[in-house]
Tab-separated table of C-alpha atoms in Angstrom:
chain	number	residue	atom	x	y	z
A	250	MET	CA	27.495	-2.643	18.539
A	251	ALA	CA	28.348	0.969	19.337
A	252	ASP	CA	26.052	3.328	21.172
A	253	ALA	CA	24.732	5.006	18.000
A	254	GLY	CA	22.434	2.029	17.456
A	255	PHE	CA	19.935	1.506	14.662
A	256	LEU	CA	18.337	4.226	12.535
A	257	ILE	CA	15.062	3.450	10.760
A	258	VAL	CA	14.173	6.058	8.132
A	259	GLY	CA	10.413	6.078	7.561
A	260	ALA	CA	7.737	5.802	10.262
A	261	SER	CA	5.625	3.451	8.151
A	262	GLN	CA	3.985	0.111	8.935
A	263	ALA	CA	7.236	-1.573	7.935
A	264	GLY	CA	9.294	0.852	10.008
A	265	ALA	CA	7.198	0.356	13.130
A	266	GLN	CA	7.327	-3.428	12.696
A	267	LEU	CA	11.081	-3.316	12.231
A	268	ALA	CA	11.557	-1.318	15.433
A	269	THR	CA	9.368	-3.595	17.556
A	270	SER	CA	10.914	-6.744	16.052
A	271	LEU	CA	14.414	-5.524	16.895
A	272	ARG	CA	13.443	-5.516	20.559
A	273	GLU	CA	11.740	-8.895	20.144
A	274	PHE	CA	14.987	-10.294	18.741
A	275	GLY	CA	16.920	-9.048	21.743
A	276	ALA	CA	18.499	-5.845	20.449
A	277	THR	CA	19.421	-3.623	23.410
A	278	CYS	CA	21.092	-0.726	21.604
A	279	PRO	CA	19.340	2.598	20.868
A	280	ILE	CA	16.659	2.493	18.164
A	281	THR	CA	15.569	5.687	16.414
A	282	LEU	CA	12.555	5.749	14.090
A	283	VAL	CA	12.325	8.952	12.031
A	284	GLY	CA	9.178	9.965	10.119
A	285	ALA	CA	8.247	12.963	8.005
A	286	GLU	CA	4.667	13.192	9.286
A	287	GLU	CA	3.730	14.741	12.620
A	288	HIS	CA	2.014	11.535	13.754
A	289	LEU	CA	3.204	8.346	15.378
A	290	PRO	CA	3.122	5.374	12.959
A	291	TYR	CA	-0.472	4.537	12.040
A	292	GLN	CA	-2.554	2.137	9.966
A	293	ARG	CA	-3.087	3.295	6.387
A	294	PRO	CA	-5.771	0.856	5.098
A	295	PRO	CA	-8.566	2.470	7.191
A	296	LEU	CA	-7.853	5.846	5.567
A	297	SER	CA	-9.945	4.857	2.544
A	298	LYS	CA	-12.501	2.982	4.637
A	299	ALA	CA	-13.505	3.608	8.256
A	300	TYR	CA	-11.678	6.924	8.602
A	301	LEU	CA	-12.966	8.313	5.300
A	302	SER	CA	-16.530	7.361	6.241
A	303	GLY	CA	-16.212	9.150	9.588
A	304	LYS	CA	-16.645	5.987	11.659
A	305	VAL	CA	-13.260	6.344	13.359
A	306	GLU	CA	-10.895	9.202	14.164
A	307	ALA	CA	-7.146	9.540	13.777
A	308	ASP	CA	-6.212	8.497	17.314
A	309	SER	CA	-7.690	5.035	16.805
A	310	LEU	CA	-5.396	4.388	13.839
A	311	LEU	CA	-2.129	4.400	15.804
A	312	LEU	CA	-0.175	1.159	15.567
A	313	ARG	CA	1.311	1.663	19.032
A	314	SER	CA	0.950	4.272	21.757
A	315	ALA	CA	3.618	6.771	22.746
A	316	ALA	CA	3.857	4.928	26.064
A	317	TYR	CA	4.697	1.673	24.282
A	318	TYR	CA	7.595	3.212	22.362
A	319	ALA	CA	8.888	4.828	25.553
A	320	GLU	CA	8.716	1.516	27.432
A	321	GLN	CA	10.596	-0.241	24.640
A	322	GLY	CA	13.262	2.434	24.420
A	323	ILE	CA	12.343	3.307	20.839
A	324	ASP	CA	12.864	6.995	20.064
A	325	VAL	CA	10.201	8.043	17.541
A	326	VAL	CA	11.072	11.358	15.886
A	327	THR	CA	8.187	12.927	13.945
A	328	GLY	CA	8.137	15.814	11.484
A	329	GLU	CA	11.660	15.219	10.158
A	330	TRP	CA	12.351	14.399	6.499
A	331	ILE	CA	15.730	12.736	5.973
A	332	GLU	CA	17.291	14.165	2.838
A	333	ASP	CA	20.938	13.094	3.058
A	334	ILE	CA	22.770	10.000	4.316
A	335	ASP	CA	26.521	9.464	4.528
A	336	LEU	CA	27.762	5.903	4.997
A	337	ALA	CA	31.064	5.202	6.714
A	338	ALA	CA	32.997	1.960	7.172
A	339	ASN	CA	30.863	1.172	10.219
A	340	GLY	CA	27.627	3.118	10.334
A	341	GLY	CA	27.121	6.676	9.198
A	342	ARG	CA	25.110	9.853	9.639
A	343	ALA	CA	21.731	10.999	8.317
A	344	THR	CA	20.702	14.644	8.011
A	345	SER	CA	17.129	15.931	7.898
A	346	ALA	CA	15.769	18.864	5.921
A	347	SER	CA	15.830	20.943	9.109
A	348	GLY	CA	19.514	20.196	9.649
A	349	ARG	CA	19.099	17.692	12.456
A	350	THR	CA	21.602	14.831	12.377
A	351	PHE	CA	21.265	11.178	13.388
A	352	ASP	CA	24.289	8.929	13.808
A	353	PHE	CA	23.818	5.194	13.339
A	354	ASP	CA	25.585	1.862	13.310
A	355	GLY	CA	22.847	0.057	11.372
A	356	LEU	CA	20.509	1.598	8.766
A	357	ALA	CA	17.042	0.628	7.516
A	358	LEU	CA	15.009	2.359	4.807
A	359	THR	CA	11.228	2.033	5.197
A	360	VAL	CA	10.263	5.202	3.342
A	361	GLY	CA	7.192	3.967	1.462
A	362	GLY	CA	6.066	5.823	-1.620
A	363	THR	CA	3.899	8.552	-3.048
A	364	PRO	CA	0.738	8.299	-5.180
A	365	ARG	CA	1.352	8.294	-8.916
A	366	ARG	CA	0.219	11.609	-10.355
A	367	LEU	CA	-2.345	11.852	-13.149
A	368	PRO	CA	-0.360	13.135	-16.171
A	369	VAL	CA	-3.081	15.135	-17.919
A	370	PRO	CA	-3.947	18.820	-18.375
A	371	GLY	CA	-5.893	20.222	-15.422
A	372	ALA	CA	-4.553	17.715	-12.904
A	373	ASP	CA	-3.483	20.610	-10.662
A	374	LEU	CA	-7.034	21.955	-10.245
A	375	GLY	CA	-8.633	22.156	-6.829
A	376	ASN	CA	-10.711	19.235	-5.531
A	377	VAL	CA	-8.434	16.714	-7.255
A	378	PHE	CA	-7.354	14.343	-4.500
A	379	TYR	CA	-4.836	11.581	-3.911
A	380	LEU	CA	-5.038	9.284	-0.908
A	381	ARG	CA	-1.883	8.142	0.837
A	382	ASP	CA	-1.597	9.727	4.273
A	383	LEU	CA	-3.766	11.063	7.075
A	384	ALA	CA	-3.692	14.620	5.756
A	385	ASP	CA	-4.927	13.412	2.345
A	386	ALA	CA	-7.763	11.448	3.945
A	387	ALA	CA	-8.806	14.335	6.196
A	388	ALA	CA	-8.977	16.735	3.250
A	389	LEU	CA	-10.979	14.267	1.152
A	390	ARG	CA	-13.364	13.528	4.021
A	391	THR	CA	-14.098	17.229	4.428
A	392	ALA	CA	-14.610	17.765	0.697
A	393	LEU	CA	-16.974	14.797	0.426
A	394	GLY	CA	-19.354	16.514	2.798
A	395	ALA	CA	-20.161	19.237	0.276
A	396	ALA	CA	-19.838	17.189	-2.925
A	397	GLN	CA	-22.426	15.182	-4.832
A	398	ARG	CA	-20.702	14.044	-8.042
A	399	VAL	CA	-17.585	11.966	-7.393
A	400	VAL	CA	-15.332	10.580	-10.122
A	401	VAL	CA	-12.731	8.003	-9.109
A	402	VAL	CA	-9.858	7.532	-11.555
A	403	GLY	CA	-8.429	4.040	-11.132
A	404	GLY	CA	-10.140	0.766	-10.293
A	405	GLY	CA	-7.653	-0.500	-7.732
A	406	PHE	CA	-8.173	-1.192	-4.045
A	407	VAL	CA	-7.934	2.409	-2.837
A	408	GLY	CA	-10.212	3.731	-5.563
A	409	LEU	CA	-12.865	1.056	-5.048
A	410	GLU	CA	-12.809	1.421	-1.271
A	411	ALA	CA	-13.275	5.169	-1.528
A	412	ALA	CA	-15.986	4.692	-4.160
A	413	ALA	CA	-17.896	2.383	-1.808
A	414	VAL	CA	-17.654	4.921	1.025
A	415	ALA	CA	-18.824	7.781	-1.187
A	416	ASN	CA	-21.704	5.679	-2.496
A	417	ASP	CA	-22.760	4.772	1.044
A	418	LEU	CA	-22.765	8.496	1.842
A	419	GLY	CA	-25.312	9.037	-0.925
A	420	LYS	CA	-22.976	10.473	-3.558
A	421	ASP	CA	-23.197	9.871	-7.292
A	422	VAL	CA	-20.058	7.850	-8.016
A	423	ILE	CA	-18.372	6.899	-11.284
A	424	VAL	CA	-15.203	4.781	-11.431
A	425	VAL	CA	-13.019	5.174	-14.535
A	426	GLU	CA	-10.534	2.345	-15.204
A	427	ALA	CA	-8.138	2.287	-18.169
A	428	LEU	CA	-7.818	-1.518	-18.225
A	429	ASP	CA	-10.478	-4.056	-19.166
A	430	ARG	CA	-11.213	-5.146	-15.583
A	431	LEU	CA	-10.956	-3.898	-12.018
A	432	MET	CA	-7.836	-4.577	-9.917
A	433	ALA	CA	-6.262	-6.301	-12.924
A	434	ARG	CA	-2.717	-6.043	-11.552
A	435	VAL	CA	-3.376	-7.960	-8.355
A	436	VAL	CA	-6.346	-10.339	-8.647
A	437	ALA	CA	-7.764	-12.988	-10.959
A	438	PRO	CA	-10.617	-12.173	-13.370
A	439	VAL	CA	-13.242	-13.902	-11.186
A	440	VAL	CA	-12.424	-11.546	-8.312
A	441	SER	CA	-12.514	-8.542	-10.647
A	442	GLN	CA	-15.954	-9.624	-11.818
A	443	PHE	CA	-17.204	-9.984	-8.263
A	444	TYR	CA	-16.246	-6.449	-7.321
A	445	LEU	CA	-17.625	-5.073	-10.564
A	446	GLN	CA	-20.992	-6.672	-9.773
A	447	ALA	CA	-20.863	-5.543	-6.147
A	448	HIS	CA	-20.327	-1.899	-7.084
A	449	GLU	CA	-22.704	-1.759	-10.029
A	450	SER	CA	-25.485	-3.438	-8.043
A	451	ARG	CA	-25.308	-0.565	-5.527
A	452	GLY	CA	-25.497	2.133	-8.170
A	453	VAL	CA	-21.826	2.879	-8.806
A	454	ARG	CA	-21.184	3.380	-12.503
A	455	VAL	CA	-17.990	1.665	-13.697
A	456	LEU	CA	-16.325	2.558	-17.009
A	457	LEU	CA	-13.723	0.005	-18.145
A	458	ASP	CA	-11.266	0.385	-21.035
A	459	THR	CA	-11.604	4.125	-20.578
A	460	GLY	CA	-8.808	6.632	-20.081
A	461	VAL	CA	-8.776	10.159	-18.706
A	462	VAL	CA	-7.253	12.720	-21.085
A	463	GLY	CA	-7.895	15.914	-19.155
A	464	LEU	CA	-9.620	17.732	-16.313
A	465	SER	CA	-11.298	21.093	-16.685
A	466	GLY	CA	-12.768	23.750	-14.463
A	467	THR	CA	-12.217	27.262	-13.153
A	468	GLY	CA	-10.056	26.966	-10.072
A	469	THR	CA	-11.622	23.654	-9.065
A	470	VAL	CA	-12.396	20.645	-11.197
A	471	SER	CA	-15.851	20.486	-12.764
A	472	SER	CA	-15.396	18.049	-15.635
A	473	VAL	CA	-13.401	14.927	-16.490
A	474	GLU	CA	-12.576	14.464	-20.181
A	475	LEU	CA	-12.462	10.832	-21.320
A	476	SER	CA	-10.585	9.021	-24.080
A	477	ASP	CA	-13.801	8.258	-25.969
A	478	GLY	CA	-14.509	11.979	-26.369
A	479	SER	CA	-17.191	12.182	-23.683
A	480	SER	CA	-16.987	14.029	-20.371
A	481	LEU	CA	-18.212	13.542	-16.814
A	482	ALA	CA	-19.408	16.269	-14.474
A	483	ALA	CA	-17.499	16.172	-11.189
A	484	ASP	CA	-17.390	18.016	-7.882
A	485	ILE	CA	-14.500	15.839	-6.685
A	486	VAL	CA	-11.952	13.681	-8.486
A	487	LEU	CA	-10.024	11.027	-6.563
A	488	VAL	CA	-6.998	9.610	-8.359
A	489	GLY	CA	-5.815	6.125	-7.412
A	490	ILE	CA	-3.526	4.881	-10.182
A	491	GLY	CA	-0.695	3.339	-8.226
A	492	LEU	CA	2.235	4.123	-5.989
A	493	VAL	CA	5.720	5.362	-6.861
A	494	ALA	CA	8.337	4.089	-4.420
A	495	HIS	CA	10.573	6.626	-2.673
A	496	THR	CA	14.027	5.732	-3.965
A	497	THR	CA	15.917	9.045	-3.775
A	498	LEU	CA	17.925	8.098	-0.685
A	499	ALA	CA	18.642	4.648	-2.088
A	500	GLU	CA	19.925	6.137	-5.328
A	501	GLN	CA	22.061	8.583	-3.348
A	502	LEU	CA	23.620	5.625	-1.544
A	503	GLY	CA	24.238	3.763	-4.794
A	504	LEU	CA	21.772	0.970	-4.007
A	505	GLU	CA	20.229	-1.112	-6.772
A	506	VAL	CA	16.830	0.297	-7.736
A	507	ALA	CA	14.282	-1.234	-10.127
A	508	GLY	CA	10.910	0.374	-9.508
A	509	GLY	CA	11.797	0.105	-5.823
A	510	ILE	CA	14.802	-0.570	-3.609
A	511	VAL	CA	15.879	-4.075	-4.619
A	512	ILE	CA	16.181	-6.447	-1.648
A	513	ASP	CA	16.735	-10.151	-1.130
A	514	ALA	CA	14.679	-12.537	0.990
A	515	HIS	CA	16.381	-11.238	4.139
A	516	ALA	CA	15.619	-7.568	3.324
A	517	ARG	CA	19.255	-6.853	2.424
A	518	THR	CA	19.877	-4.257	-0.262
A	519	SER	CA	22.757	-4.355	-2.748
A	520	ARG	CA	24.843	-2.944	0.106
A	521	PRO	CA	24.480	-5.616	2.818
A	522	ALA	CA	24.963	-3.043	5.596
A	523	VAL	CA	21.664	-1.417	4.592
A	524	VAL	CA	18.269	-3.123	4.837
A	525	ALA	CA	14.926	-1.962	3.451
A	526	ALA	CA	11.294	-3.002	3.880
A	527	GLY	CA	7.751	-2.153	2.853
A	528	ASP	CA	6.241	-0.301	-0.088
A	529	CYS	CA	9.579	1.231	-1.107
A	530	THR	CA	11.077	-2.160	-1.967
A	531	ALA	CA	11.210	-4.581	-4.879
A	532	LEU	CA	11.874	-8.181	-3.835
A	533	ARG	CA	14.408	-9.981	-5.990
A	534	SER	CA	12.821	-13.033	-7.653
A	535	GLU	CA	13.401	-15.425	-10.539
A	536	ASP	CA	11.171	-13.262	-12.716
A	537	GLY	CA	12.834	-9.987	-11.757
A	538	PRO	CA	12.266	-7.477	-8.918
A	539	LEU	CA	8.742	-7.783	-7.527
A	540	ARG	CA	6.762	-4.911	-5.992
A	541	ILE	CA	4.204	-5.964	-3.344
A	542	GLU	CA	2.241	-3.183	-1.669
A	543	SER	CA	0.385	-4.595	1.320
A	544	VAL	CA	0.316	-4.574	5.099
A	545	ALA	CA	1.180	-8.285	5.187
A	546	ASN	CA	4.268	-7.694	3.093
A	547	ALA	CA	5.333	-4.655	5.137
A	548	ILE	CA	5.110	-6.699	8.330
A	549	ALA	CA	6.981	-9.685	6.865
A	550	GLN	CA	9.756	-7.564	5.390
A	551	GLY	CA	10.012	-5.403	8.514
A	552	ARG	CA	10.533	-8.519	10.592
A	553	ALA	CA	13.085	-9.910	8.129
A	554	ALA	CA	14.999	-6.622	8.139
A	555	ALA	CA	15.057	-6.604	11.946
A	556	ALA	CA	16.404	-10.154	12.022
A	557	THR	CA	19.167	-9.197	9.611
A	558	LEU	CA	20.181	-6.140	11.637
A	559	ALA	CA	20.030	-8.076	14.902
A	560	GLY	CA	22.012	-10.979	13.467
A	561	VAL	CA	19.429	-13.643	14.273
A	562	HIS	CA	17.840	-16.327	12.127
A	563	ASP	CA	14.315	-15.708	10.888
A	564	PRO	CA	12.466	-17.333	7.968
A	565	PRO	CA	13.199	-15.415	4.750
A	566	VAL	CA	10.563	-13.456	2.858
A	567	ARG	CA	9.622	-15.352	-0.293
A	568	GLY	CA	6.856	-13.036	-1.422
A	569	SER	CA	3.866	-12.697	0.850
A	570	VAL	CA	0.603	-14.371	-0.048
A	571	VAL	CA	-1.583	-11.316	0.225
A	572	LEU	CA	-5.195	-11.865	1.233
A	573	VAL	CA	-6.771	-8.418	1.187
A	574	ARG	CA	-10.240	-7.445	2.331
A	575	PRO	CA	-11.070	-4.187	0.593
A	576	ARG	CA	-14.031	-2.353	2.019
A	577	ARG	CA	-16.992	-2.799	-0.233
A	578	HIS	CA	-20.726	-2.373	-0.100
A	579	GLN	CA	-22.428	-4.496	2.532
A	580	ALA	CA	-23.707	-7.683	0.935
A	581	PRO	CA	-27.429	-8.254	1.638
A	582	ASP	CA	-26.875	-11.921	2.487
A	583	ARG	CA	-24.197	-14.582	2.543
A	584	ARG	CA	-25.278	-16.010	-0.807
A	585	SER	CA	-24.126	-12.838	-2.582
A	586	GLN	CA	-20.604	-12.955	-1.199
A	587	LEU	CA	-17.519	-14.169	-2.987
A	588	ARG	CA	-16.151	-17.231	-1.241
A	589	ILE	CA	-12.495	-18.171	-1.543
A	590	ARG	CA	-11.356	-21.440	-0.029
A	591	ARG	CA	-7.797	-22.648	0.246
A	592	ARG	CA	-7.276	-26.213	-0.897
A	593	ARG	CA	-5.666	-27.948	2.058
A	594	ALA	CA	-4.194	-30.917	0.224
A	595	ALA	CA	-0.509	-31.505	0.841
A	596	ARG	CA	1.782	-29.879	-1.706
A	597	ARG	CA	5.482	-29.940	-2.403
A	598	PRO	CA	7.690	-27.041	-1.240
A	599	GLY	CA	7.526	-24.240	-3.795
A	600	GLU	CA	4.370	-25.590	-5.444
A	601	PRO	CA	1.712	-22.882	-5.907
A	602	ALA	CA	-1.114	-22.821	-3.392
A	603	VAL	CA	-4.527	-23.671	-4.811
A	604	LEU	CA	-7.618	-21.701	-3.914
A	605	ARG	CA	-11.226	-22.217	-4.918
A	606	ALA	CA	-13.406	-19.201	-5.673
A	607	LEU	CA	-17.169	-19.193	-6.058
A	608	LEU	CA	-18.829	-16.234	-7.720
A	609	PRO	CA	-22.536	-15.842	-6.926
A	610	GLY	CA	-24.570	-17.202	-9.807
A	611	GLY	CA	-21.528	-18.539	-11.651
A	612	PRO	CA	-19.192	-21.540	-11.817
A	613	ALA	CA	-16.461	-22.273	-9.331
A	614	HIS	CA	-12.956	-21.257	-10.356
A	615	ARG	CA	-9.706	-22.842	-9.318
A	616	HIS	CA	-6.715	-20.573	-8.793
A	617	ARG	CA	-3.084	-21.090	-8.047
A	618	ARG	CA	-1.089	-18.656	-5.986
A	619	ASP	CA	2.484	-18.472	-7.259
A	620	GLN	CA	4.759	-16.940	-4.645
A	621	ARG	CA	6.832	-15.389	-7.395
A	622	ALA	CA	3.930	-13.315	-8.698
A	623	PRO	CA	1.517	-11.036	-6.826
A	624	ARG	CA	-1.708	-12.325	-8.320
A	625	LEU	CA	-3.953	-15.326	-8.640
A	626	HIS	CA	-3.992	-17.243	-11.910
A	627	GLY	CA	-7.420	-18.744	-12.462
A	628	ARG	CA	-9.525	-20.998	-14.677
A	629	PRO	CA	-13.045	-22.425	-14.392
A	630	GLU	CA	-13.036	-25.434	-12.096
A	631	ASP	CA	-14.096	-28.884	-13.249
A	632	SER	CA	-17.347	-29.661	-11.429
A	633	ARG	CA	-15.931	-33.025	-10.465
A	634	GLY	CA	-13.550	-31.213	-8.064
């Protein structure tokens, strides 16, 4: 390996994991981690939870300290957006928007994504927020202080977490979801029902099967127009309707892209010399490329990508079983909490995991976790077990 070393484009959770895993796997060459933000790599899940509520500040979110990266010989470059990459027979060169260049022998893309924009008239009004990075969270936290009426568009994890925080702060909160249940893309119906009950029991109004057709206001948003012809008064609108993977660099390099940078179980792209990991990727599977947006997946893929670059054996990524704990309203007692138990009976390799979910006041449900799909498939459980 030449002295240029490894270049990791994207100071994300996956990028930070990749850098640290390279050292763990014995890589001794230079490692450069380049990020567009002015911060060292940090945790994103708390942005819609503890940070948004004001319980923690930005410094506590860092994944690693500056001293750690220095000790490990990892050069973290902040505030540089890579906009061009040239690949050579062995390695290549990346160029940032400011004109700075980075030579490399091995390349990793961990560039994440950007929030999907709300495609309706008025979406560019003031006080319409998206939540992806620290700057987004800081702006929303400030605006929440002066707001009373909060409309959250999208009943996914980010939207529900922010709704819970706003509700705890004493705001009037309405969640608008276009589908017929909350978090429909990633969880089974029993889990959707649990979170619906948890939010509604604390005073959050949830509108299902309802779309947003426009936003109105003078300068800043004041009203949300709904698909049923009604409207909602709003001081703040938070949009959480999904993530669009950053694929521009991958497309420039001629990599296969299908909603994300397509990778195999070892984080290799369609050009084996380039690896990718995290929210920007789509894992090749029997059912087609699979997008999985989670910390667990970013860590697993970052480690797999590091193993590939370092030339060592590491278990392949098959599709992470994602157990998420979205921030929600504090349950008054243990009896009101959703309980999910993994069935520990022996199972054949590749057989879906079985989990048992108990919804307060309702029947138990049995679910299977298929590693090829990012959701639980559930049915009511026979009381005989």
